[in-house]
Amino acid sequence: MTVDLLVRDAHVYVDRGWEVAGGWVAIKGNRVHAIGKAGEEPEAKRTISARGRLVTPGLINAHHHMYQNLTRSYAPVTNGTLFEWLTGLYPLWADLDEESVYLSTYIAMAELLMGGCTTSMDHMYVHPKPFLIDAQFRASTDIGFRFYATRGSMTRSVEDGGLPPKSVVQDEETILADSVRLVEKYHDASAGSMTRLALAPCSLFSVTERIMSESARLAEKYDLRLHTHLAEDPQEDVYCAEVYGCTPTEYFERVGWASKRSWVAHYIYPSDEEIGRLAHAGVCTAQCPCSNMLIGGGAADAMGLRARGMPVGLGCDGSASTDHASMWLEARTALLLGRFRNGPNSMSARDALDIATRGGAACLGWEDEIGHLRPGACADLVIWEMSDIALAGAHTDPVEAWLRCGPATAGTTIVNGKVLVENSRPTMAGLNDVLREHATHARRIQRLAA
Ligand SMILES: [Zn+2]
């Protein structure tokens, strides 16, 4: 049998507990067809030699705000707290439109691909104009990226005690009607899907109780996943105590979100009992190591949550709080953070890789097809490029070397059987035009002279 693509002579990390030294991955159509050892390679229409390289499943990004790359490292707010940073940027984000969201999504996906990410969610919760998520789906389809959009929302502006200006929030009916419209138009639950959608009110303090509970009801009706920020900041505890008379986790449970459908971003400040309850309910967490450290608050104990039975994935978080979107860097930072917190025996590079692949797939409820390279999986994989200078002397463990020596970038990224990064550069012909237009929109939004 002739396969379409053969990646050979690699150290193949197939899945947790399954690696093949000097191995190969055969792809047929958009699926992993087989994995094997040297000497057993099938005939292939195209062969890529990955000699001396590590091949892994594509990394999965479980939390992002792609539009924020229009305001990266925006000087007036770089040293603010989370809430200062948000209130400084909301007035700028009020100028988002379909074109700027298309461009920022396109750039975000190109950047993710270069960092070895093949599937990403996006949490798009600022809606100064309609049809912004439609623009995101256009960008993902133009690129061929596997995209899990989320319909984010906010109802509470400054006038109702919230943080954002009125122009970026929406009323309940608009949010719910648009959620249904987007689900019916774009959510493809079929095997190998390239476009899915979850419901994602921004946070407990930015939407009404009705939006939380109606989102959970819609998720049941349409069989969708649910996402939100939870326990990201200690001020959330104060807010929930005053407004709802309970903790953030108790409120999360009260509005019907403590279920297998939900994954949450951050989850830094719950009590021990609360972690146990949400783990038992099947909730997953996306840890965002770089964002948490730059904001200077706490961070979830990823290995601790896993030990309690809660799946943990990784997110690069919004481009304006993290200012980069490399999932390799997030995996490395997760490793540093875990060992800094719990000691050198607490976490290995394989744990970090498992979190970045299997953990992300669990967050998205997609473990059957992505986050591993078992035969039948989606053909989403990365051949990693590492500096020969940085790797000099690393001869004993290619997975540890990948995360410890670095910096690693994707030499080749394959999504759905198609090569989207080659020689460490995205293959999309339109990228330079998009970069130029992105710069124009970023300057407009930041009120800078053209
Ligand atoms: Zn976020």
Tab-separated table of C-alpha atoms and ligand atoms in Angstrom:
chain	number	residue	atom	x	y	z
A	1	MET	CA	0.000	0.000	0.000
A	2	THR	CA	1.288	3.496	-0.879
A	3	VAL	CA	0.704	6.211	1.711
A	4	ASP	CA	0.490	9.930	0.967
A	5	LEU	CA	3.198	11.164	3.312
A	6	LEU	CA	5.961	9.439	5.248
A	7	VAL	CA	7.922	11.179	7.999
A	8	ARG	CA	10.918	8.926	8.662
A	9	ASP	CA	14.102	8.526	10.721
A	10	ALA	CA	12.667	10.422	13.681
A	11	HIS	CA	12.268	9.894	17.386
A	12	VAL	CA	8.492	9.598	17.334
A	13	TYR	CA	6.566	10.452	20.489
A	14	VAL	CA	3.266	8.778	19.632
A	15	ASP	CA	1.370	9.091	22.897
A	16	ARG	CA	1.850	8.814	26.664
A	17	GLY	CA	3.985	5.655	27.131
A	18	TRP	CA	4.593	5.020	23.417
A	19	GLU	CA	7.733	6.278	21.674
A	20	VAL	CA	9.660	4.849	18.721
A	21	ALA	CA	13.355	5.701	18.344
A	22	GLY	CA	14.396	5.779	14.698
A	23	GLY	CA	10.745	5.499	13.760
A	24	TRP	CA	8.326	6.758	11.175
A	25	VAL	CA	4.771	8.072	10.830
A	26	ALA	CA	2.760	7.272	7.712
A	27	ILE	CA	-0.140	9.522	6.736
A	28	LYS	CA	-2.957	8.615	4.409
A	29	GLY	CA	-5.376	11.407	3.561
A	30	ASN	CA	-5.948	13.369	6.737
A	31	ARG	CA	-5.268	10.496	9.173
A	32	VAL	CA	-2.312	8.802	10.790
A	33	HIS	CA	-2.180	5.487	8.949
A	34	ALA	CA	0.620	3.666	10.778
A	35	ILE	CA	3.643	4.056	13.035
A	36	GLY	CA	6.694	1.856	12.729
A	37	LYS	CA	10.389	1.109	13.144
A	38	ALA	CA	13.256	1.627	10.704
A	39	GLY	CA	13.316	-0.954	7.920
A	40	GLU	CA	9.534	-1.324	7.781
A	41	GLU	CA	8.699	1.925	5.968
A	42	PRO	CA	5.811	1.772	3.468
A	43	GLU	CA	5.936	3.243	-0.026
A	44	ALA	CA	4.976	6.915	0.006
A	45	LYS	CA	4.084	9.600	-2.530
A	46	ARG	CA	6.125	12.084	-0.481
A	47	THR	CA	8.814	11.405	2.114
A	48	ILE	CA	10.216	13.859	4.646
A	49	SER	CA	13.446	12.923	6.365
A	50	ALA	CA	13.422	13.918	10.028
A	51	ARG	CA	16.847	12.536	10.893
A	52	GLY	CA	17.899	13.528	14.370
A	53	ARG	CA	14.577	15.252	15.020
A	54	LEU	CA	11.778	14.727	17.479
A	55	VAL	CA	8.267	14.233	16.087
A	56	THR	CA	5.299	14.824	18.380
A	57	PRO	CA	1.559	15.221	18.036
A	58	GLY	CA	0.599	18.843	17.335
A	59	LEU	CA	0.282	20.815	20.564
A	60	ILE	CA	-3.182	22.020	21.557
A	61	ASN	CA	-3.933	25.502	22.815
A	62	ALA	CA	-6.770	25.463	25.340
A	63	HIS	CA	-6.992	29.205	26.080
A	64	HIS	CA	-6.330	32.240	23.889
A	65	HIS	CA	-7.676	35.667	22.894
A	66	MET	CA	-6.317	36.055	19.394
A	67	TYR	CA	-7.597	39.596	18.740
A	68	GLN	CA	-5.225	40.853	21.441
A	69	ASN	CA	-2.218	40.570	19.117
A	70	LEU	CA	-3.439	43.936	17.788
A	71	THR	CA	-2.326	45.514	21.090
A	72	ARG	CA	0.762	43.519	22.005
A	73	SER	CA	3.135	44.915	24.642
A	74	TYR	CA	1.084	48.137	24.637
A	75	ALA	CA	3.365	50.421	26.640
A	76	PRO	CA	0.800	52.361	28.748
A	77	VAL	CA	-0.424	49.174	30.490
A	78	THR	CA	2.492	46.741	30.508
A	79	ASN	CA	3.114	47.247	34.221
A	80	GLY	CA	-0.498	47.286	35.438
A	81	THR	CA	-2.414	44.719	37.465
A	82	LEU	CA	-4.859	42.476	35.594
A	83	PHE	CA	-7.754	44.876	36.169
A	84	GLU	CA	-5.660	47.987	35.316
A	85	TRP	CA	-4.449	46.252	32.185
A	86	LEU	CA	-8.013	45.356	31.170
A	87	THR	CA	-9.498	48.797	31.805
A	88	GLY	CA	-6.615	50.400	29.863
A	89	LEU	CA	-7.213	48.201	26.816
A	90	TYR	CA	-11.011	47.887	26.607
A	91	PRO	CA	-11.444	51.352	25.014
A	92	LEU	CA	-8.965	50.331	22.277
A	93	TRP	CA	-10.645	46.974	21.683
A	94	ALA	CA	-13.911	48.863	21.150
A	95	ASP	CA	-12.521	49.648	17.665
A	96	LEU	CA	-12.367	45.995	16.555
A	97	ASP	CA	-14.149	45.191	13.321
A	98	GLU	CA	-14.509	42.195	11.008
A	99	GLU	CA	-11.345	42.995	9.058
A	100	SER	CA	-9.087	43.484	12.073
A	101	VAL	CA	-10.433	40.303	13.681
A	102	TYR	CA	-9.806	38.351	10.458
A	103	LEU	CA	-6.225	39.675	10.310
A	104	SER	CA	-5.455	39.077	13.991
A	105	THR	CA	-6.858	35.534	13.812
A	106	TYR	CA	-4.764	34.813	10.711
A	107	ILE	CA	-1.574	36.083	12.375
A	108	ALA	CA	-2.386	34.226	15.605
A	109	MET	CA	-2.796	30.944	13.742
A	110	ALA	CA	0.426	31.448	11.735
A	111	GLU	CA	2.266	32.108	14.986
A	112	LEU	CA	0.698	29.103	16.707
A	113	LEU	CA	1.704	26.848	13.797
A	114	MET	CA	5.332	28.025	14.110
A	115	GLY	CA	5.257	27.048	17.786
A	116	GLY	CA	3.999	23.553	16.966
A	117	CYS	CA	0.327	24.096	17.719
A	118	THR	CA	-2.136	22.448	15.338
A	119	THR	CA	-5.468	22.979	17.134
A	120	SER	CA	-6.470	26.056	19.069
A	121	MET	CA	-9.513	27.404	20.727
A	122	ASP	CA	-10.132	31.117	20.835
A	123	HIS	CA	-12.070	33.000	23.488
A	124	MET	CA	-13.608	35.940	21.615
A	125	TYR	CA	-15.640	37.894	24.144
A	126	VAL	CA	-15.400	41.516	22.938
A	127	HIS	CA	-18.175	42.276	20.462
A	128	PRO	CA	-18.290	45.963	19.490
A	129	LYS	CA	-19.606	44.831	16.085
A	130	PRO	CA	-21.482	41.727	14.890
A	131	PHE	CA	-20.038	38.818	12.877
A	132	LEU	CA	-16.533	38.902	14.386
A	133	ILE	CA	-16.451	35.131	14.974
A	134	ASP	CA	-17.582	34.608	11.380
A	135	ALA	CA	-14.413	36.487	10.358
A	136	GLN	CA	-12.364	34.106	12.523
A	137	PHE	CA	-13.813	31.064	10.791
A	138	ARG	CA	-12.922	32.647	7.426
A	139	ALA	CA	-9.299	32.998	8.571
A	140	SER	CA	-9.049	29.425	9.906
A	141	THR	CA	-10.589	28.019	6.724
A	142	ASP	CA	-8.248	30.086	4.510
A	143	ILE	CA	-5.258	28.666	6.409
A	144	GLY	CA	-6.519	25.096	6.990
A	145	PHE	CA	-6.084	25.359	10.781
A	146	ARG	CA	-8.126	23.173	13.145
A	147	PHE	CA	-10.154	25.754	15.021
A	148	TYR	CA	-12.308	25.498	18.127
A	149	ALA	CA	-13.966	28.902	18.343
A	150	THR	CA	-15.881	29.948	21.426
A	151	ARG	CA	-18.755	32.414	21.546
A	152	GLY	CA	-17.599	34.669	24.361
A	153	SER	CA	-19.822	37.317	25.873
A	154	MET	CA	-20.088	40.164	28.358
A	155	THR	CA	-23.237	41.907	29.578
A	156	ARG	CA	-21.879	44.096	32.399
A	157	SER	CA	-20.294	47.394	31.412
A	158	VAL	CA	-18.983	50.120	33.733
A	159	GLU	CA	-22.581	51.295	34.185
A	160	ASP	CA	-23.462	47.974	35.852
A	161	GLY	CA	-20.313	47.766	37.955
A	162	GLY	CA	-18.262	45.920	35.321
A	163	LEU	CA	-14.929	46.872	33.729
A	164	PRO	CA	-15.570	47.290	29.973
A	165	PRO	CA	-17.208	50.247	28.214
A	166	LYS	CA	-20.816	49.834	27.079
A	167	SER	CA	-19.820	49.592	23.393
A	168	VAL	CA	-18.180	46.160	23.777
A	169	VAL	CA	-20.897	44.429	25.833
A	170	GLN	CA	-24.203	43.054	24.566
A	171	ASP	CA	-27.663	42.363	25.935
A	172	GLU	CA	-28.767	38.850	26.855
A	173	GLU	CA	-31.073	38.317	23.879
A	174	THR	CA	-28.404	39.342	21.344
A	175	ILE	CA	-25.849	36.999	22.926
A	176	LEU	CA	-28.173	34.000	23.081
A	177	ALA	CA	-29.522	34.473	19.550
A	178	ASP	CA	-26.015	34.871	18.120
A	179	SER	CA	-24.825	31.781	20.030
A	180	VAL	CA	-27.538	29.683	18.385
A	181	ARG	CA	-26.814	31.223	14.963
A	182	LEU	CA	-23.081	30.440	15.209
A	183	VAL	CA	-23.657	26.885	16.463
A	184	GLU	CA	-26.050	26.116	13.636
A	185	LYS	CA	-23.776	27.666	11.019
A	186	TYR	CA	-20.290	26.490	12.086
A	187	HIS	CA	-20.274	23.790	14.768
A	188	ASP	CA	-19.239	20.589	13.009
A	189	ALA	CA	-19.297	17.726	15.506
A	190	SER	CA	-18.345	15.123	12.904
A	191	ALA	CA	-15.088	13.138	12.995
A	192	GLY	CA	-12.048	15.047	11.745
A	193	SER	CA	-13.895	18.357	11.971
A	194	MET	CA	-11.996	21.588	11.242
A	195	THR	CA	-14.543	23.950	12.841
A	196	ARG	CA	-16.166	23.581	16.216
A	197	LEU	CA	-17.741	26.046	18.621
A	198	ALA	CA	-18.256	26.204	22.377
A	199	LEU	CA	-20.128	28.733	24.518
A	200	ALA	CA	-17.922	30.959	26.657
A	201	PRO	CA	-19.263	33.823	28.808
A	202	CYS	CA	-16.137	35.827	29.679
A	203	SER	CA	-16.196	35.396	33.459
A	204	LEU	CA	-18.576	35.116	36.378
A	205	PHE	CA	-18.338	38.848	37.066
A	206	SER	CA	-18.826	40.060	33.478
A	207	VAL	CA	-22.146	38.397	32.613
A	208	THR	CA	-25.537	38.004	34.250
A	209	GLU	CA	-26.571	34.828	36.017
A	210	ARG	CA	-29.078	34.190	33.222
A	211	ILE	CA	-26.297	34.108	30.569
A	212	MET	CA	-24.420	31.510	32.623
A	213	SER	CA	-27.425	29.259	33.168
A	214	GLU	CA	-28.867	29.704	29.647
A	215	SER	CA	-25.438	28.887	28.137
A	216	ALA	CA	-25.415	25.647	30.154
A	217	ARG	CA	-28.947	24.896	28.927
A	218	LEU	CA	-27.996	25.566	25.271
A	219	ALA	CA	-24.917	23.369	25.702
A	220	GLU	CA	-27.188	20.484	26.760
A	221	LYS	CA	-29.565	21.096	23.892
A	222	TYR	CA	-26.880	21.291	21.171
A	223	ASP	CA	-24.312	18.990	22.845
A	224	LEU	CA	-21.648	21.710	23.185
A	225	ARG	CA	-18.707	22.420	25.446
A	226	LEU	CA	-18.587	25.323	27.897
A	227	HIS	CA	-15.657	27.579	28.744
A	228	THR	CA	-14.967	30.561	30.992
A	229	HIS	CA	-12.290	32.194	33.159
A	230	LEU	CA	-12.567	30.878	36.722
A	231	ALA	CA	-10.681	31.886	39.877
A	232	GLU	CA	-8.090	33.916	37.977
A	233	ASP	CA	-7.812	36.741	40.510
A	234	PRO	CA	-8.386	37.070	44.279
A	235	GLN	CA	-10.712	40.034	43.587
A	236	GLU	CA	-13.127	37.508	42.070
A	237	ASP	CA	-13.655	36.022	45.561
A	238	VAL	CA	-14.544	39.455	46.947
A	239	TYR	CA	-16.904	40.154	44.046
A	240	CYS	CA	-18.673	36.789	44.280
A	241	ALA	CA	-19.063	37.082	48.064
A	242	GLU	CA	-20.640	40.537	47.734
A	243	VAL	CA	-22.842	39.929	44.701
A	244	TYR	CA	-23.720	36.218	44.905
A	245	GLY	CA	-22.986	35.445	48.558
A	246	CYS	CA	-20.718	32.494	47.720
A	247	THR	CA	-17.317	31.589	46.285
A	248	PRO	CA	-16.597	31.533	42.529
A	249	THR	CA	-16.642	27.724	42.486
A	250	GLU	CA	-19.945	27.585	44.394
A	251	TYR	CA	-21.465	30.025	41.913
A	252	PHE	CA	-20.053	27.982	38.992
A	253	GLU	CA	-21.845	24.957	40.445
A	254	ARG	CA	-25.048	26.912	41.112
A	255	VAL	CA	-25.409	27.993	37.457
A	256	GLY	CA	-25.108	24.407	36.221
A	257	TRP	CA	-21.556	24.463	34.925
A	258	ALA	CA	-19.945	21.752	37.082
A	259	SER	CA	-20.093	19.081	34.397
A	260	LYS	CA	-18.032	17.125	31.871
A	261	ARG	CA	-18.858	19.809	29.307
A	262	SER	CA	-16.786	22.505	30.993
A	263	TRP	CA	-13.175	23.544	30.892
A	264	VAL	CA	-11.990	26.661	32.666
A	265	ALA	CA	-9.007	28.973	32.274
A	266	HIS	CA	-6.593	29.505	35.195
A	267	TYR	CA	-8.412	28.073	38.261
A	268	ILE	CA	-5.778	29.460	40.647
A	269	TYR	CA	-7.632	30.219	43.890
A	270	PRO	CA	-10.103	27.393	44.716
A	271	SER	CA	-10.102	25.584	48.043
A	272	ASP	CA	-8.986	21.987	48.317
A	273	GLU	CA	-12.581	20.744	48.628
A	274	GLU	CA	-13.628	22.779	45.608
A	275	ILE	CA	-10.872	21.244	43.465
A	276	GLY	CA	-12.086	17.805	44.519
A	277	ARG	CA	-15.693	18.619	43.640
A	278	LEU	CA	-14.941	20.009	40.154
A	279	ALA	CA	-12.516	17.170	39.413
A	280	HIS	CA	-15.247	14.700	40.363
A	281	ALA	CA	-17.706	16.539	38.110
A	282	GLY	CA	-15.319	16.150	35.129
A	283	VAL	CA	-14.298	19.800	34.705
A	284	CYS	CA	-10.906	20.407	33.007
A	285	THR	CA	-8.511	23.311	33.533
A	286	ALA	CA	-6.299	25.237	31.110
A	287	GLN	CA	-3.210	26.510	32.892
A	288	CYS	CA	-1.640	29.625	31.321
A	289	PRO	CA	1.901	29.697	32.743
A	290	CYS	CA	3.398	32.716	30.939
A	291	SER	CA	0.297	34.869	31.358
A	292	ASN	CA	0.038	34.058	35.070
A	293	MET	CA	3.702	34.851	35.647
A	294	LEU	CA	3.650	38.097	33.658
A	295	ILE	CA	0.543	39.293	35.489
A	296	GLY	CA	2.367	38.360	38.662
A	297	GLY	CA	-0.459	36.576	40.445
A	298	GLY	CA	-0.525	32.906	41.294
A	299	ALA	CA	-0.751	29.938	38.973
A	300	ALA	CA	-2.652	26.671	39.138
A	301	ASP	CA	-0.696	23.674	40.447
A	302	ALA	CA	-0.986	21.658	37.234
A	303	MET	CA	0.477	18.401	38.559
A	304	GLY	CA	-1.505	18.792	41.781
A	305	LEU	CA	-4.764	19.175	39.835
A	306	ARG	CA	-3.881	16.128	37.724
A	307	ALA	CA	-3.186	14.110	40.859
A	308	ARG	CA	-6.709	14.999	42.014
A	309	GLY	CA	-8.100	13.593	38.751
A	310	MET	CA	-8.637	16.868	36.914
A	311	PRO	CA	-7.278	16.915	33.327
A	312	VAL	CA	-5.064	19.973	32.717
A	313	GLY	CA	-4.227	21.540	29.371
A	314	LEU	CA	-2.160	24.600	28.474
A	315	GLY	CA	-3.116	27.977	27.075
A	316	CYS	CA	-0.967	30.841	25.827
A	317	ASP	CA	-3.764	33.236	26.870
A	318	GLY	CA	-4.366	36.538	25.130
A	319	SER	CA	-1.580	37.938	23.071
A	320	ALA	CA	-1.675	41.144	25.059
A	321	SER	CA	-1.117	39.544	28.449
A	322	THR	CA	1.423	36.986	27.261
A	323	ASP	CA	2.574	38.818	24.150
A	324	HIS	CA	3.577	35.592	22.405
A	325	ALA	CA	1.751	32.485	21.244
A	326	SER	CA	4.306	29.667	21.286
A	327	MET	CA	2.902	26.534	22.847
A	328	TRP	CA	6.458	25.170	23.085
A	329	LEU	CA	7.308	28.105	25.323
A	330	GLU	CA	4.146	27.488	27.379
A	331	ALA	CA	5.114	23.826	27.804
A	332	ARG	CA	8.616	24.791	28.908
A	333	THR	CA	7.265	27.416	31.307
A	334	ALA	CA	4.782	24.890	32.710
A	335	LEU	CA	7.736	22.587	33.404
A	336	LEU	CA	9.717	25.359	35.108
A	337	LEU	CA	6.717	26.462	37.137
A	338	GLY	CA	5.861	22.919	38.224
A	339	ARG	CA	9.399	22.110	39.363
A	340	PHE	CA	9.890	25.516	40.969
A	341	ARG	CA	6.757	24.875	42.990
A	342	ASN	CA	6.987	21.181	43.839
A	343	GLY	CA	10.613	20.141	43.403
A	344	PRO	CA	12.726	18.366	40.779
A	345	ASN	CA	10.950	15.012	41.013
A	346	SER	CA	7.495	16.477	40.566
A	347	MET	CA	7.397	16.951	36.805
A	348	SER	CA	9.256	15.810	33.679
A	349	ALA	CA	9.356	17.066	30.095
A	350	ARG	CA	7.060	14.146	29.221
A	351	ASP	CA	4.515	15.381	31.771
A	352	ALA	CA	4.622	18.845	30.187
A	353	LEU	CA	4.257	17.348	26.698
A	354	ASP	CA	1.356	15.203	27.885
A	355	ILE	CA	-0.350	18.287	29.310
A	356	ALA	CA	0.230	20.200	26.050
A	357	THR	CA	-1.238	17.383	23.936
A	358	ARG	CA	-3.535	14.945	25.777
A	359	GLY	CA	-4.436	17.593	28.362
A	360	GLY	CA	-5.485	20.095	25.715
A	361	ALA	CA	-7.482	17.432	23.887
A	362	ALA	CA	-9.309	16.647	27.151
A	363	CYS	CA	-10.164	20.335	27.601
A	364	LEU	CA	-11.699	20.351	24.125
A	365	GLY	CA	-13.421	16.980	24.629
A	366	TRP	CA	-11.561	15.631	21.602
A	367	GLU	CA	-9.231	12.917	22.952
A	368	ASP	CA	-10.330	10.291	20.445
A	369	GLU	CA	-8.786	12.147	17.489
A	370	ILE	CA	-6.212	14.759	18.523
A	371	GLY	CA	-3.359	15.078	21.029
A	372	HIS	CA	-1.750	11.748	20.033
A	373	LEU	CA	-0.511	9.950	16.901
A	374	ARG	CA	-2.166	6.566	17.305
A	375	PRO	CA	-3.270	5.077	13.960
A	376	GLY	CA	-6.602	6.671	13.040
A	377	ALA	CA	-5.811	9.991	14.750
A	378	CYS	CA	-6.044	13.251	12.846
A	379	ALA	CA	-2.809	13.814	10.904
A	380	ASP	CA	-1.699	16.769	13.055
A	381	LEU	CA	2.027	16.553	13.882
A	382	VAL	CA	5.223	18.503	14.282
A	383	ILE	CA	8.829	17.849	13.289
A	384	TRP	CA	10.766	19.979	15.761
A	385	GLU	CA	13.737	22.095	14.772
A	386	MET	CA	16.348	22.772	17.409
A	387	SER	CA	19.588	24.614	17.235
A	388	ASP	CA	22.540	22.232	16.801
A	389	ILE	CA	24.446	24.522	19.157
A	390	ALA	CA	21.780	24.366	21.862
A	391	LEU	CA	21.574	20.577	21.442
A	392	ALA	CA	25.315	19.944	21.455
A	393	GLY	CA	25.983	17.362	24.154
A	394	ALA	CA	22.346	16.224	24.492
A	395	HIS	CA	22.523	12.541	23.531
A	396	THR	CA	20.479	10.600	26.049
A	397	ASP	CA	16.848	11.740	25.999
A	398	PRO	CA	15.344	13.536	23.002
A	399	VAL	CA	12.132	14.520	24.816
A	400	GLU	CA	13.908	16.043	27.824
A	401	ALA	CA	16.365	17.751	25.455
A	402	TRP	CA	13.489	19.184	23.413
A	403	LEU	CA	12.076	21.075	26.377
A	404	ARG	CA	15.221	21.713	28.417
A	405	CYS	CA	17.751	22.769	25.749
A	406	GLY	CA	15.584	24.605	23.289
A	407	PRO	CA	14.645	26.974	21.966
A	408	ALA	CA	12.599	24.698	19.738
A	409	THR	CA	10.431	25.824	16.867
A	410	ALA	CA	8.419	23.779	14.469
A	411	GLY	CA	10.530	22.893	11.443
A	412	THR	CA	7.505	21.273	9.798
A	413	THR	CA	3.925	21.499	11.037
A	414	ILE	CA	1.296	19.255	9.469
A	415	VAL	CA	-2.407	19.839	10.036
A	416	ASN	CA	-5.050	17.516	8.633
A	417	GLY	CA	-2.367	15.884	6.469
A	418	LYS	CA	-1.240	19.204	4.933
A	419	VAL	CA	2.139	20.867	5.463
A	420	LEU	CA	1.459	24.373	6.846
A	421	VAL	CA	4.971	25.157	8.131
A	422	GLU	CA	8.064	24.168	6.173
A	423	ASN	CA	11.667	25.120	6.991
A	424	SER	CA	10.274	26.889	10.076
A	425	ARG	CA	8.132	29.318	8.010
A	426	PRO	CA	4.386	29.221	7.359
A	427	THR	CA	3.567	28.169	3.805
A	428	MET	CA	0.561	30.478	3.324
A	429	ALA	CA	1.090	32.643	0.262
A	430	GLY	CA	-0.927	35.545	1.654
A	431	LEU	CA	1.033	35.961	4.890
A	432	ASN	CA	3.041	39.062	3.920
A	433	ASP	CA	-0.074	40.939	2.792
A	434	VAL	CA	-1.821	39.989	6.020
A	435	LEU	CA	1.166	41.201	8.078
A	436	ARG	CA	1.113	44.572	6.320
A	437	GLU	CA	-2.629	45.056	6.825
A	438	HIS	CA	-2.357	43.836	10.418
A	439	ALA	CA	0.175	46.608	11.107
A	440	THR	CA	-2.199	49.214	9.687
A	441	HIS	CA	-5.079	48.028	11.881
A	442	ALA	CA	-2.887	47.685	14.980
A	443	ARG	CA	-1.739	51.304	14.611
A	444	ARG	CA	-5.324	52.465	14.063
A	445	ILE	CA	-6.542	50.624	17.172
A	446	GLN	CA	-3.630	51.913	19.280
A	447	ARG	CA	-4.374	55.476	18.050
A	448	LEU	CA	-0.887	55.779	16.561
A	449	ALA	CA	-0.066	57.896	13.521
A	450	ALA	CA	-0.207	55.922	10.255
B	1	ZN	ZN	-7.940	34.691	29.178
